[in-house]
Amino acid sequence: MHPIQWIAVLRIGLGLWWLESFRHKNKEAWFERGSGIAWAASVAEKHKWGFVK
């Protein structure tokens, strides 16, 4: 396979992984209670680079 074909296969795999991870999320908590935003904020708060905060 050519490198461009490998990139296409990786993009398809990444998309399928994302769909599966989204399918298994607790969507009520993620969207209605904002747990996704809270999680991202807690990760950014602990980040070693100041501009991420």
Coordinates of C-alpha atoms in Angstrom, one line a residue:
M1 CA 0.0 0.0 0.0
H2 CA 1.1 3.5 -0.7
P3 CA 1.5 6.0 2.2
I4 CA -1.6 7.9 1.1
Q5 CA -3.6 4.7 1.3
W6 CA -2.3 4.0 4.8
I7 CA -3.4 7.5 5.8
A8 CA -6.9 6.9 4.5
V9 CA -7.1 3.6 6.4
L10 CA -6.0 5.3 9.6
R11 CA -8.6 8.1 9.1
I12 CA -11.3 5.5 8.7
G13 CA -10.1 3.6 11.8
L14 CA -10.0 6.8 13.8
G15 CA -13.5 7.7 12.7
L16 CA -14.9 4.3 13.7
W17 CA -13.1 4.5 17.1
W18 CA -14.7 7.9 17.7
L19 CA -18.2 6.7 16.8
E20 CA -17.8 3.7 19.1
S21 CA -16.5 5.9 22.0
F22 CA -19.4 8.3 21.5
R23 CA -21.9 5.5 21.4
H24 CA -20.8 4.3 24.8
K25 CA -20.8 7.7 26.5
N26 CA -23.3 8.7 29.2
K27 CA -24.9 11.4 26.9
E28 CA -27.2 12.8 29.6
A29 CA -24.2 13.6 31.8
W30 CA -22.0 14.7 28.9
F31 CA -24.5 17.2 27.4
E32 CA -27.0 18.1 30.1
R33 CA -24.8 18.3 33.2
G34 CA -21.7 19.4 31.4
S35 CA -19.4 16.7 32.6
G36 CA -17.4 16.8 29.4
I37 CA -16.6 20.5 29.8
A38 CA -15.8 20.0 33.5
W39 CA -13.5 17.1 32.6
A40 CA -11.6 19.2 30.0
A41 CA -11.3 22.1 32.5
S42 CA -9.8 19.8 35.1
V43 CA -7.3 18.4 32.6
A44 CA -6.3 22.0 31.5
E45 CA -6.0 23.1 35.1
K46 CA -3.3 20.5 35.8
H47 CA -1.4 21.1 32.5
K48 CA 2.2 22.0 32.8
W49 CA 2.0 24.6 30.0
G50 CA 0.6 27.9 31.2
F51 CA -1.1 28.9 27.9
V52 CA -3.3 25.7 28.1
K53 CA -4.9 27.0 31.3

